[in-house]
């Protein structure tokens, strides 16, 4: 089955700096890669996603890049703010649909943005 | 506007006493998922329904069962909770589409305590 590795497990940055979180996946058939943000005690919320036919996607201060050849994708947050502090999970989808559709999550990165 | 609703938000049960967690959705999504999330870990998929088709993960203990009586509702039954089953239980939904890769919407979760 699919395996998703996420690094680093913790990341501390100063407000205004950039943060980068990296993930690798094992199944070359994966075609959908979302990133979720989870604040303490709250639900995971999708912040950005990318599909295998796209190499990069940006939404304001957040961007995701995908390298299908190397099987890795990264989350980039620029101009970090204290409210960006949370756990971030990457995930990969191993199917093109049907009853097998599901996500495999990375172990998460605890991002702390220091004022 | 709540889209994925979970009840109760907090549940305390005794060791070995059956417990049922509920999830409802107003999104009319055809796929519903149950995840178990322990502290500082990624959500772990227990099973999911694609329409009425039940898909169990290979490592989900038999102690966990699920029911989906209609599109809107899904239940998680824990037949004999053990101390190791204390966790946050997250329900999620998605709408499948050709080519796969659609967002999963998470509910707020039910935090289960086993005494």
Short mmCIF file of C-alpha atoms in Angstrom, two decimals:
data_model
loop_
_atom_site.label_atom_id
_atom_site.label_comp_id
_atom_site.label_asym_id
_atom_site.label_seq_id
_atom_site.Cartn_x
_atom_site.Cartn_y
_atom_site.Cartn_z
CA UNK A 1 0.00 0.00 0.00
CA UNK A 2 0.85 3.67 -0.09
CA UNK A 3 3.38 5.07 2.41
CA UNK A 4 3.76 8.80 3.06
CA UNK A 5 6.79 10.19 4.88
CA UNK A 6 6.67 13.75 6.25
CA UNK A 7 9.50 15.94 7.50
CA UNK A 8 10.25 17.66 9.76
CA UNK A 9 8.11 16.49 12.66
CA UNK A 10 8.49 19.88 14.36
CA UNK A 11 9.35 23.26 12.89
CA UNK A 12 9.82 26.54 14.72
CA UNK A 13 10.13 29.83 12.82
CA UNK A 14 10.05 33.51 13.56
CA UNK A 15 7.05 35.52 12.48
CA UNK A 16 7.55 36.72 8.93
CA UNK A 17 9.90 33.90 7.97
CA UNK A 18 9.02 31.14 5.52
CA UNK A 19 8.24 27.55 6.46
CA UNK A 20 8.68 24.49 4.26
CA UNK A 21 7.32 21.02 4.97
CA UNK A 22 8.22 18.08 2.74
CA UNK A 23 6.54 14.79 2.00
CA UNK A 24 7.44 11.77 -0.08
CA UNK A 25 5.12 9.03 -1.25
CA UNK A 26 5.73 5.52 -2.48
CA UNK A 27 2.95 4.69 -4.93
CA UNK A 28 3.48 6.22 -8.35
CA UNK A 29 -0.25 5.80 -9.04
CA UNK A 30 -1.13 8.47 -6.45
CA UNK A 31 -2.75 11.41 -8.19
CA UNK A 32 -4.10 13.72 -5.48
CA UNK A 33 -2.12 15.43 -2.70
CA UNK A 34 -3.93 17.55 -0.11
CA UNK A 35 -2.54 19.41 2.87
CA UNK A 36 -4.56 19.71 6.06
CA UNK A 37 -4.10 22.11 8.96
CA UNK A 38 -5.22 21.00 12.40
CA UNK A 39 -5.29 23.37 15.33
CA UNK A 40 -5.25 21.90 18.82
CA UNK A 41 -8.52 20.12 19.58
CA UNK A 42 -10.06 21.02 16.23
CA UNK A 43 -10.87 19.23 13.01
CA UNK A 44 -8.38 18.91 10.14
CA UNK A 45 -9.13 21.51 7.48
CA UNK A 46 -7.95 21.46 3.90
CA UNK A 47 -5.70 24.40 3.13
CA UNK A 48 -4.48 23.51 -0.35
CA UNK A 49 -4.32 20.52 -2.66
CA UNK A 50 -2.62 19.60 -5.91
CA UNK A 51 -3.34 17.02 -8.57
CA UNK A 52 -0.83 15.00 -10.51
CA UNK A 53 -1.28 16.97 -13.72
CA UNK A 54 -0.04 20.17 -12.04
CA UNK A 55 3.46 20.98 -10.79
CA UNK A 56 2.72 23.95 -8.56
CA UNK A 57 -0.26 25.68 -7.04
CA UNK A 58 -0.43 28.87 -5.01
CA UNK A 59 -3.06 30.46 -2.81
CA UNK A 60 -1.97 33.73 -1.25
CA UNK A 61 0.80 32.89 1.26
CA UNK A 62 0.54 29.14 0.72
CA UNK A 63 1.99 27.16 -2.14
CA UNK A 64 2.44 23.49 -2.91
CA UNK A 65 4.88 21.94 -5.36
CA UNK A 66 4.80 18.43 -6.76
CA UNK A 67 7.61 16.43 -8.35
CA UNK A 68 6.06 13.25 -9.72
CA UNK A 69 9.35 11.86 -10.94
CA UNK A 70 10.90 12.06 -7.50
CA UNK A 71 7.57 11.33 -5.79
CA UNK A 72 7.70 14.22 -3.41
CA UNK A 73 5.62 17.29 -2.70
CA UNK A 74 6.14 20.27 -0.44
CA UNK A 75 4.15 22.92 1.36
CA UNK A 76 5.52 26.45 1.45
CA UNK A 77 4.17 29.12 3.76
CA UNK A 78 5.55 32.62 3.32
CA UNK A 79 5.33 35.56 5.72
CA UNK A 80 4.31 33.28 8.56
CA UNK A 81 2.00 34.59 11.26
CA UNK A 82 1.33 33.29 14.79
CA UNK A 83 -2.08 32.01 13.64
CA UNK A 84 -0.28 29.66 11.26
CA UNK A 85 0.84 27.68 14.30
CA UNK A 86 -0.77 24.24 14.05
CA UNK A 87 -0.11 20.67 13.00
CA UNK A 88 0.07 20.22 9.24
CA UNK A 89 -0.60 16.87 7.58
CA UNK A 90 0.18 15.92 4.03
CA UNK A 91 -1.69 13.10 2.36
CA UNK A 92 -1.78 11.13 -0.86
CA UNK A 93 -4.59 9.47 -2.70
CA UNK A 94 -3.80 6.07 -4.21
CA UNK A 95 -6.73 5.59 -6.45
CA UNK A 96 -8.60 7.15 -9.30
CA UNK A 97 -11.94 6.66 -7.66
CA UNK A 98 -14.45 4.00 -6.84
CA UNK A 99 -14.81 2.07 -3.65
CA UNK A 100 -11.10 2.12 -2.90
CA UNK A 101 -10.84 5.90 -2.65
CA UNK A 102 -9.01 6.97 0.51
CA UNK A 103 -6.14 9.12 1.77
CA UNK A 104 -2.87 8.04 3.34
CA UNK A 105 -1.62 10.68 5.78
CA UNK A 106 1.88 11.65 6.79
CA UNK A 107 2.65 11.75 10.51
CA UNK A 108 2.28 15.51 10.73
CA UNK A 109 4.46 18.56 11.36
CA UNK A 110 3.97 20.77 14.39
CA UNK A 111 4.64 24.31 13.19
CA UNK A 112 5.26 26.99 15.78
CA UNK A 113 5.48 30.61 14.68
CA UNK A 114 7.11 32.75 17.32
CA UNK A 115 6.02 36.41 17.52
CA UNK B 1 -23.48 26.28 8.75
CA UNK B 2 -22.52 22.87 10.02
CA UNK B 3 -21.78 20.46 7.19
CA UNK B 4 -20.48 17.41 9.03
CA UNK B 5 -21.93 17.02 12.49
CA UNK B 6 -20.75 14.62 15.14
CA UNK B 7 -22.52 13.71 18.35
CA UNK B 8 -21.68 13.69 21.09
CA UNK B 9 -18.58 15.89 21.12
CA UNK B 10 -17.36 14.21 24.29
CA UNK B 11 -18.18 10.69 25.34
CA UNK B 12 -17.15 8.88 28.49
CA UNK B 13 -17.71 5.15 28.66
CA UNK B 14 -16.67 2.35 30.94
CA UNK B 15 -14.26 -0.38 30.00
CA UNK B 16 -16.20 -2.99 28.05
CA UNK B 17 -19.43 -0.99 27.81
CA UNK B 18 -20.65 -0.61 24.21
CA UNK B 19 -20.73 2.87 22.82
CA UNK B 20 -22.06 4.42 19.61
CA UNK B 21 -20.82 7.59 17.99
CA UNK B 22 -22.85 9.32 15.32
CA UNK B 23 -22.12 11.41 12.27
CA UNK B 24 -24.47 13.26 9.98
CA UNK B 25 -23.86 15.41 6.93
CA UNK B 26 -25.77 18.00 4.97
CA UNK B 27 -23.49 17.83 1.91
CA UNK B 28 -25.15 14.85 0.23
CA UNK B 29 -21.73 13.28 -0.23
CA UNK B 30 -21.65 9.65 -1.23
CA UNK B 31 -18.50 8.68 0.68
CA UNK B 32 -18.24 8.70 4.47
CA UNK B 33 -15.20 7.84 6.54
CA UNK B 34 -14.35 7.09 10.15
CA UNK B 35 -10.91 7.91 11.48
CA UNK B 36 -9.30 7.32 14.84
CA UNK B 37 -6.80 9.97 15.94
CA UNK B 38 -4.67 9.58 19.03
CA UNK B 39 -2.68 12.38 20.57
CA UNK B 40 0.14 13.71 18.35
CA UNK B 41 -0.66 11.19 15.61
CA UNK B 42 -2.15 11.34 12.15
CA UNK B 43 -5.75 10.30 11.59
CA UNK B 44 -5.96 6.55 11.05
CA UNK B 45 -8.67 5.32 8.71
CA UNK B 46 -10.86 2.64 10.27
CA UNK B 47 -13.31 2.13 7.40
CA UNK B 48 -15.34 3.98 4.85
CA UNK B 49 -18.58 3.69 2.95
CA UNK B 50 -18.71 4.30 -0.75
CA UNK B 51 -22.45 4.71 -1.18
CA UNK B 52 -23.74 1.62 0.61
CA UNK B 53 -20.57 -0.40 0.10
CA UNK B 54 -18.62 -0.91 3.30
CA UNK B 55 -14.81 -0.96 3.08
CA UNK B 56 -12.92 -2.10 6.14
CA UNK B 57 -9.22 -1.44 6.64
CA UNK B 58 -7.24 -4.63 7.12
CA UNK B 59 -5.91 -3.60 10.52
CA UNK B 60 -9.18 -2.32 12.00
CA UNK B 61 -10.05 -4.45 15.03
CA UNK B 62 -13.29 -6.45 14.98
CA UNK B 63 -14.31 -4.46 18.04
CA UNK B 64 -15.15 -1.58 15.68
CA UNK B 65 -18.28 -1.75 13.55
CA UNK B 66 -20.14 0.75 11.43
CA UNK B 67 -23.60 1.34 10.05
CA UNK B 68 -24.84 3.68 7.37
CA UNK B 69 -28.66 3.58 7.32
CA UNK B 70 -28.93 6.34 4.72
CA UNK B 71 -26.82 8.86 2.81
CA UNK B 72 -26.81 11.40 5.62
CA UNK B 73 -25.99 9.30 8.66
CA UNK B 74 -23.17 7.02 9.69
CA UNK B 75 -22.52 5.37 13.05
CA UNK B 76 -19.42 3.97 14.71
CA UNK B 77 -20.07 1.19 17.20
CA UNK B 78 -17.37 0.10 19.61
CA UNK B 79 -18.59 -3.19 21.03
CA UNK B 80 -16.24 -3.54 24.00
CA UNK B 81 -14.10 -0.43 24.48
CA UNK B 82 -10.67 -0.90 25.93
CA UNK B 83 -8.39 1.71 27.44
CA UNK B 84 -6.46 1.77 24.19
CA UNK B 85 -9.55 2.92 22.31
CA UNK B 86 -9.54 6.30 24.02
CA UNK B 87 -9.01 8.76 21.18
CA UNK B 88 -10.60 11.41 19.00
CA UNK B 89 -12.91 9.87 16.42
CA UNK B 90 -13.29 11.88 13.26
CA UNK B 91 -15.97 11.48 10.64
CA UNK B 92 -15.32 12.79 7.15
CA UNK B 93 -17.21 12.92 3.87
CA UNK B 94 -16.38 13.40 0.22
CA UNK B 95 -18.06 13.24 -3.13
CA UNK B 96 -16.37 10.96 -5.58
CA UNK B 97 -15.85 12.17 -9.10
CA UNK B 98 -14.29 10.73 -12.25
CA UNK B 99 -10.53 10.83 -11.89
CA UNK B 100 -10.73 10.84 -8.11
CA UNK B 101 -9.08 13.37 -5.85
CA UNK B 102 -11.73 15.27 -3.98
CA UNK B 103 -11.64 17.09 -0.70
CA UNK B 104 -12.59 15.30 2.48
CA UNK B 105 -14.66 17.40 4.88
CA UNK B 106 -14.07 16.55 8.51
CA UNK B 107 -16.47 16.80 11.38
CA UNK B 108 -15.42 18.31 14.73
CA UNK B 109 -14.76 14.90 16.20
CA UNK B 110 -15.91 12.99 19.26
CA UNK B 111 -13.39 12.64 22.05
CA UNK B 112 -13.85 9.26 23.67
CA UNK B 113 -12.65 8.58 27.19
CA UNK B 114 -12.65 5.03 28.56
CA UNK B 115 -12.62 4.65 32.32
#
